[in-house]
Amino acid sequence: MSDLVTRAQITLLSRTLHVPEERLAHLEKLGAAHLHELQESMAKVMFAEHNAIFSRLSLLVPIIPLSISLPLVQKMVPPVMAGRAAGAIGVDHPKKAAEAVGMLEPGYAAEAAPYMDPHSVGQLADVAPPKPVMAIINELLRRGDYITAGPFLAYATPELVRAVEEDVHDDEGLIRSASYSYSGENISVIIRHLLAGEGRRIPKLVRTILQGSKELRLAALSVFARCDTDVVVAIGDILFDLGSADEIADLTETFLAAGAVPETLRFVGQLSPGALDLLAANPILRDPEAVDVVAAAVDGCDEAAVWRGLLALGERTEVVTSRRIGGAVSHFDTATLARLPEVAATAHLWPPLLKVLATAEPDAQSRIGEVWSALPVLERAEIGQRIADLGLDEQLTTLTATLQSTQ
C-alpha cells in the first residue's frame, strides 16, 4: 500500500480532474507533496477559467437583492453551476457571498460545494457566519462526502473551530474528512483546540477509532501521524489510557496489515515515555512476524521520524524483541546502513540505536561494523566515542572490533 497521505492526494486530484483514481495511480510515485502542488495548480487553472465565464454574473450581485435572487437560484440553477459560479462571486463580493451562505439550504449548498473553487472556500471561512457553515459541514458528513468536507476543515478559523466542537458531532466524519486536509499544521490547530475544549471530544473520538472500521482507523493514523508533537503526546496518552492491551494490539495489526508502517512509526516516535512503555510491553511486539514487518518497512528509509519510532520501541522492548530488531537492521541494504550514522547524528538517535545494537547477535554487529568501516575516519571515531559515552563497550565488542580491524 502506498503512503496514506499520497493516496488522499490522488483522490483529491481525481475529484478535481473528474477522472477515475485508477487512471492516476501511476502518479503516486510523485509523492504527497508534489501531488498536492499539482492538484492545487490544476484547480487554480480550471477555476480561473470558470471564474472568467461566470464573472458576468457577479456584476448582478450589487443590483439584485439576495432575498430575491437566492430562492430563484436554488430552484432554477443546478448545484454544479452554482458551485462553479460561487468562486467568481465570492472573489468579487466576499461579504455578499458570506451573507448568501446563511440563506442557502444546507442540502443545496452541500451539492454545490464539490464544485467550488477551494481558494474561495478559504476566503469565505474568514467572513462566513459559523452556524450556516456548520450546517453545510454536517450535511456533507451525513452524505459521507469527506473529500469535500476536508477543505472546509483545512481553512477553519478559530471561530469555526469552536463551532465545530459545539455543532459537529460526527466524530468519524471529522477524522475521515481531516485525512483529506494536507496541512498537518492546520490539523494540529483543530485537534489542539478539541483537546483543550470543555466538550472533552477527544476521548470520545479515540473510543470511536478503537471500535471503528479499517478505513476509519487508517484515516485517524494519517491525521495523527502528521500532527505536532504536543498533540501526538496528548492523543497517545488518551489512547493508551482508554484502550486495553487487546484493543491496542488489534489497532496495530490493522495498521501493519495495511502496510501503514511508516505512518505508525512517525506517530510512535512522538509518544510520551509512558505511552511508549505500554506499547513496547504490548503482546503484539512479542509476535516475531509483526516485529519483522515493522523492521522491514524501515529498510531503504533515511527519514529520522520513522527511525525514531523503530528505535524508541526497540530500546524499550524485551531483549528478545530488541535483538530481533537489531538483527533485522543488520540485513538492511548497504546504502541504508551507510546513511544511518548521519541520520542518528542529525536526529540525536545514537543512544536508542546503540542500545538496540547492543542486544544484537555478534554476526549482526559484525555486518553493521563492516559497512561502517567504510565511512570516513571522523565518522568512525564518532561512533566509537558514542559507544564509550554510553558505556556499551562490552556489549558492542563485536561491532567495535570489526570497525577497528577493517580500518
XYZ file of C-alpha atoms in Angstrom:
407
model
C 0.000 0.000 0.000
C 1.266 3.488 -0.784
C 1.619 6.316 1.697
C -1.761 7.249 3.203
C -1.375 10.956 2.511
C -0.325 10.233 -1.067
C -3.443 8.165 -1.608
C -5.584 11.006 -0.255
C -3.941 13.436 -2.669
C -4.645 11.048 -5.563
C -8.296 11.035 -4.514
C -8.408 14.832 -4.396
C -6.720 15.110 -7.800
C -9.211 12.596 -9.159
C -12.070 14.757 -7.884
C -10.534 17.912 -9.369
C -9.968 16.364 -12.803
C -13.178 14.274 -12.785
C -11.343 11.091 -13.744
C -11.231 7.680 -12.021
C -8.485 7.245 -9.415
C -7.161 4.185 -11.265
C -6.115 6.406 -14.173
C -3.960 8.457 -11.806
C -2.403 5.598 -9.845
C 0.873 5.927 -11.763
C 1.296 9.408 -10.266
C 1.702 8.016 -6.740
C 5.458 7.901 -7.297
C 5.446 11.723 -7.247
C 4.747 11.650 -3.518
C 2.230 13.552 -1.430
C 3.915 16.971 -1.568
C 4.222 17.082 -5.352
C 0.714 15.704 -5.822
C -0.634 18.397 -3.506
C 1.114 21.074 -5.578
C -0.194 19.505 -8.799
C -3.751 19.333 -7.504
C -3.675 22.947 -6.347
C -2.187 24.111 -9.660
C -4.781 22.217 -11.692
C -7.605 23.569 -9.534
C -6.284 27.116 -9.925
C -6.184 26.833 -13.717
C -9.584 25.173 -14.004
C -11.350 27.537 -11.636
C -9.718 30.575 -13.214
C -11.440 29.517 -16.423
C -14.750 29.073 -14.591
C -14.363 32.460 -12.905
C -13.859 34.140 -16.272
C -17.044 32.522 -17.573
C -19.143 33.394 -14.540
C -17.670 36.813 -13.825
C -20.589 38.468 -15.622
C -22.937 37.062 -13.024
C -21.047 38.824 -10.274
C -21.987 42.151 -11.877
C -25.592 41.447 -10.922
C -24.867 40.835 -7.244
C -24.955 44.511 -6.140
C -28.115 45.064 -8.187
C -30.412 42.170 -7.245
C -31.102 41.648 -3.518
C -30.101 38.199 -2.238
C -33.569 37.726 -0.780
C -34.866 37.727 -4.354
C -32.038 36.067 -6.255
C -31.165 33.130 -3.964
C -34.604 31.490 -3.869
C -34.646 31.636 -7.672
C -31.097 30.276 -7.927
C -31.916 27.299 -5.702
C -34.999 26.492 -7.782
C -33.626 27.046 -11.260
C -29.804 26.672 -11.213
C -28.243 23.186 -10.946
C -25.891 22.914 -7.930
C -22.907 22.195 -10.197
C -23.398 25.552 -11.932
C -23.954 27.368 -8.655
C -20.803 25.900 -7.165
C -18.680 26.989 -10.096
C -20.217 30.457 -10.152
C -19.678 30.842 -6.411
C -15.936 31.163 -6.958
C -16.185 34.248 -9.147
C -18.872 35.832 -6.985
C -17.004 35.033 -3.777
C -13.828 36.675 -5.046
C -15.593 39.848 -6.179
C -18.114 40.118 -3.347
C -16.866 38.168 -0.289
C -19.264 39.811 2.177
C -22.257 39.169 -0.063
C -21.100 35.579 -0.542
C -20.792 35.123 3.212
C -24.310 36.513 3.646
C -25.545 34.122 0.969
C -24.135 31.134 2.855
C -26.573 31.844 5.679
C -29.504 31.917 3.277
C -28.809 28.704 1.344
C -30.495 25.412 2.078
C -27.787 23.102 3.519
C -28.726 20.347 1.073
C -28.340 22.613 -1.949
C -25.084 24.068 -0.611
C -23.710 20.558 0.029
C -24.469 19.562 -3.564
C -22.773 22.702 -4.867
C -19.750 22.578 -2.548
C -17.754 19.946 -4.522
C -17.683 22.337 -7.477
C -16.494 25.397 -5.582
C -13.035 26.848 -6.018
C -11.071 25.638 -2.930
C -9.464 29.061 -2.620
C -12.854 30.756 -2.428
C -13.726 28.360 0.407
C -10.739 29.783 2.261
C -11.913 33.330 1.658
C -15.418 32.516 2.841
C -14.031 30.905 6.009
C -12.706 34.301 7.067
C -16.063 36.069 6.859
C -18.866 33.472 6.843
C -21.076 33.090 9.938
C -20.200 29.820 11.713
C -23.697 28.375 12.184
C -24.596 28.104 8.472
C -21.142 26.725 7.670
C -21.598 24.051 10.350
C -24.977 23.163 8.849
C -23.300 22.618 5.469
C -20.473 20.564 7.019
C -22.968 18.415 8.892
C -24.851 17.796 5.667
C -21.633 16.845 3.862
C -20.765 14.418 6.672
C -24.274 12.975 6.626
C -23.760 12.229 2.923
C -20.324 10.756 3.566
C -18.717 13.387 1.319
C -15.491 13.575 3.323
C -13.461 14.717 0.319
C -15.434 17.962 0.114
C -15.633 18.494 3.870
C -11.836 18.252 4.214
C -11.022 21.664 2.687
C -13.663 23.314 4.899
C -11.794 21.972 7.933
C -8.424 22.910 6.453
C -9.446 26.578 6.260
C -11.122 26.651 9.659
C -10.606 29.874 11.604
C -10.501 29.808 15.452
C -14.159 30.822 15.472
C -15.079 27.996 13.097
C -13.039 25.501 15.149
C -15.050 26.421 18.228
C -18.213 25.957 16.207
C -17.018 22.519 15.048
C -16.640 21.443 18.675
C -20.127 22.643 19.552
C -22.122 21.747 16.454
C -20.409 18.900 14.577
C -20.935 15.653 16.457
C -19.937 13.099 13.821
C -16.523 12.011 15.172
C -15.893 9.527 12.378
C -16.811 12.119 9.777
C -14.426 14.647 11.294
C -11.495 12.225 11.235
C -12.169 10.951 7.731
C -12.564 14.499 6.440
C -9.388 15.671 8.165
C -7.447 12.917 6.398
C -8.029 14.841 3.145
C -6.530 18.014 4.599
C -2.891 18.210 3.554
C -1.608 20.563 6.232
C -0.559 18.862 9.448
C -0.285 22.318 10.996
C -3.959 23.081 10.344
C -4.994 19.677 11.652
C -2.945 20.244 14.800
C -4.707 23.569 15.428
C -8.116 21.891 15.295
C -7.188 18.907 17.463
C -5.322 21.103 19.944
C -8.500 23.096 20.420
C -10.566 19.942 20.865
C -8.058 18.699 23.450
C -8.440 21.901 25.456
C -12.177 22.304 24.900
C -14.781 21.801 27.578
C -16.639 19.256 25.474
C -13.969 16.549 26.023
C -14.399 15.425 22.438
C -11.069 13.644 22.099
C -11.699 10.713 24.492
C -14.994 10.033 22.713
C -13.272 10.371 19.351
C -10.495 7.945 20.395
C -13.069 5.409 21.550
C -14.794 5.728 18.167
C -11.483 4.960 16.438
C -10.759 1.933 18.614
C -14.157 0.500 17.753
C -14.178 1.690 14.167
C -13.637 0.236 10.720
C -10.322 -0.264 8.961
C -10.983 2.836 6.852
C -11.590 4.980 9.920
C -8.514 3.656 11.716
C -6.263 4.356 8.738
C -7.732 7.832 8.336
C -7.022 8.504 12.014
C -3.450 7.295 11.636
C -2.956 9.560 8.619
C -4.247 12.507 10.636
C -2.383 11.921 13.885
C 0.927 10.944 12.277
C 1.101 14.441 10.784
C 0.297 16.342 13.974
C 2.721 18.376 16.045
C 4.491 16.534 18.852
C 2.467 18.104 21.679
C -0.732 16.939 20.010
C 0.596 13.402 19.464
C 1.700 13.185 23.110
C -1.760 14.164 24.321
C -3.586 11.894 21.872
C -1.261 8.989 22.661
C -1.754 9.303 26.412
C -5.529 9.248 25.957
C -5.302 6.310 23.546
C -3.273 4.163 25.921
C -5.386 5.207 28.891
C -8.659 4.222 27.208
C -7.541 1.273 25.084
C -6.983 -2.164 26.538
C -3.891 -4.160 25.548
C -6.047 -6.249 23.205
C -7.566 -3.158 21.583
C -4.142 -1.596 21.060
C -2.876 -4.865 19.570
C -5.874 -5.052 17.228
C -5.407 -1.426 16.173
C -1.720 -2.024 15.482
C -2.480 -5.165 13.484
C -4.811 -3.109 11.299
C -2.013 -0.660 10.550
C 0.543 -3.376 9.816
C -1.828 -5.370 7.599
C -2.496 -2.223 5.551
C 1.225 -1.579 5.086
C 1.000 1.698 7.012
C 4.180 1.076 8.996
C 5.938 4.394 8.216
C 2.917 6.375 9.422
C 2.697 4.176 12.513
C 6.345 4.765 13.370
C 6.054 8.521 12.799
C 3.254 8.543 15.355
C 5.017 6.182 17.758
C 8.227 8.205 17.698
C 6.428 11.206 19.218
C 4.634 9.381 22.042
C 5.337 10.125 25.684
C 7.691 7.744 27.549
C 4.744 6.259 29.424
C 2.790 5.515 26.256
C 5.910 4.079 24.613
C 6.444 1.749 27.554
C 2.865 0.487 27.296
C 3.195 -0.122 23.564
C 6.582 -1.825 23.974
C 5.030 -4.182 26.516
C 2.051 -4.995 24.291
C 1.752 -8.631 23.157
C 1.822 -7.515 19.515
C 5.557 -6.848 19.900
C 6.157 -10.379 21.095
C 4.933 -11.632 17.730
C 8.056 -12.265 15.584
C 6.122 -11.801 12.344
C 4.793 -8.399 13.446
C 8.277 -7.284 14.504
C 9.702 -8.393 11.153
C 7.005 -6.452 9.273
C 7.773 -3.297 11.252
C 11.531 -3.568 10.821
C 11.405 -4.479 7.126
C 9.431 -1.322 6.324
C 12.363 0.819 7.508
C 14.872 -0.727 5.082
C 15.747 1.886 2.484
C 14.437 4.719 4.661
C 16.512 7.641 5.901
C 13.624 9.590 7.430
C 14.528 10.391 11.017
C 10.904 10.300 12.243
C 10.483 6.697 11.065
C 13.792 5.567 12.578
C 12.892 7.329 15.834
C 9.714 5.274 16.104
C 11.510 1.978 15.461
C 14.359 2.685 17.870
C 12.145 4.162 20.594
C 10.273 0.867 20.640
C 13.379 -1.263 20.220
C 15.151 0.107 23.270
C 12.055 -0.490 25.441
C 11.007 -3.972 24.336
C 12.081 -7.273 25.821
C 15.634 -8.286 24.942
C 14.479 -10.996 22.555
C 12.453 -8.450 20.565
C 15.194 -5.837 20.630
C 17.657 -8.479 19.421
C 15.325 -9.361 16.571
C 15.090 -5.705 15.544
C 18.869 -5.362 15.670
C 19.217 -8.480 13.535
C 16.740 -7.144 11.009
C 18.612 -3.844 10.801
C 21.862 -5.694 10.132
C 20.316 -7.179 6.979
C 19.258 -3.798 5.618
C 20.596 -2.600 2.303
C 24.214 -1.435 2.491
C 23.284 2.082 1.405
C 20.709 2.326 4.208
C 23.243 1.243 6.821
C 25.873 3.602 5.435
C 23.491 6.568 5.827
C 22.338 5.520 9.284
C 25.148 7.239 11.294
C 24.315 10.555 9.638
C 20.610 10.093 10.430
C 21.457 9.152 14.025
C 23.715 12.170 14.468
C 21.317 14.670 12.908
C 18.245 13.420 14.793
C 20.005 12.599 18.096
C 19.250 8.903 17.754
C 22.617 7.470 18.795
C 21.519 6.344 22.293
C 18.498 4.250 21.211
C 20.324 2.959 18.117
C 23.351 1.727 20.042
C 21.192 0.280 22.816
C 19.301 -1.793 20.247
C 22.515 -2.901 18.521
C 23.989 -3.817 21.914
C 21.406 -6.608 22.180
C 22.055 -7.897 18.643
C 23.875 -11.137 17.909
C 27.624 -10.942 17.114
C 27.099 -11.683 13.421
C 24.601 -8.816 13.200
C 27.039 -6.425 14.878
C 29.796 -7.646 12.573
C 27.728 -6.944 9.442
C 26.966 -3.380 10.588
C 30.587 -2.860 11.608
C 31.764 -3.904 8.143
C 29.517 -1.325 6.477
C 30.502 1.425 8.900
C 34.199 0.630 8.489
C 33.979 2.185 5.009
C 32.894 5.527 6.474
C 35.320 8.461 6.808
C 37.706 8.372 9.770
C 35.898 11.132 11.662
C 32.547 9.326 11.443
C 34.129 6.088 12.667
C 35.734 7.966 15.543
C 32.392 9.500 16.484
C 30.769 6.053 16.573
C 33.488 4.817 18.915
C 33.059 7.859 21.137
C 29.293 7.410 21.276
C 29.724 3.790 22.342
C 32.159 4.820 25.065
C 29.935 7.659 26.307
C 27.021 5.255 26.742
C 29.184 2.640 28.468
C 28.278 -0.009 25.892
C 31.844 -1.094 25.099
C 31.363 -4.637 26.398
C 28.005 -5.192 24.681
C 29.268 -3.844 21.362
C 32.696 -5.501 21.277
C 31.997 -7.290 18.000
C 30.916 -4.084 16.275
C 33.904 -2.093 17.540
C 36.316 -4.918 16.788
C 35.039 -5.116 13.211
C 35.394 -1.337 12.842
C 38.982 -1.404 14.100
C 40.095 -4.474 12.172
C 38.986 -3.097 8.817
C 40.308 0.445 9.152
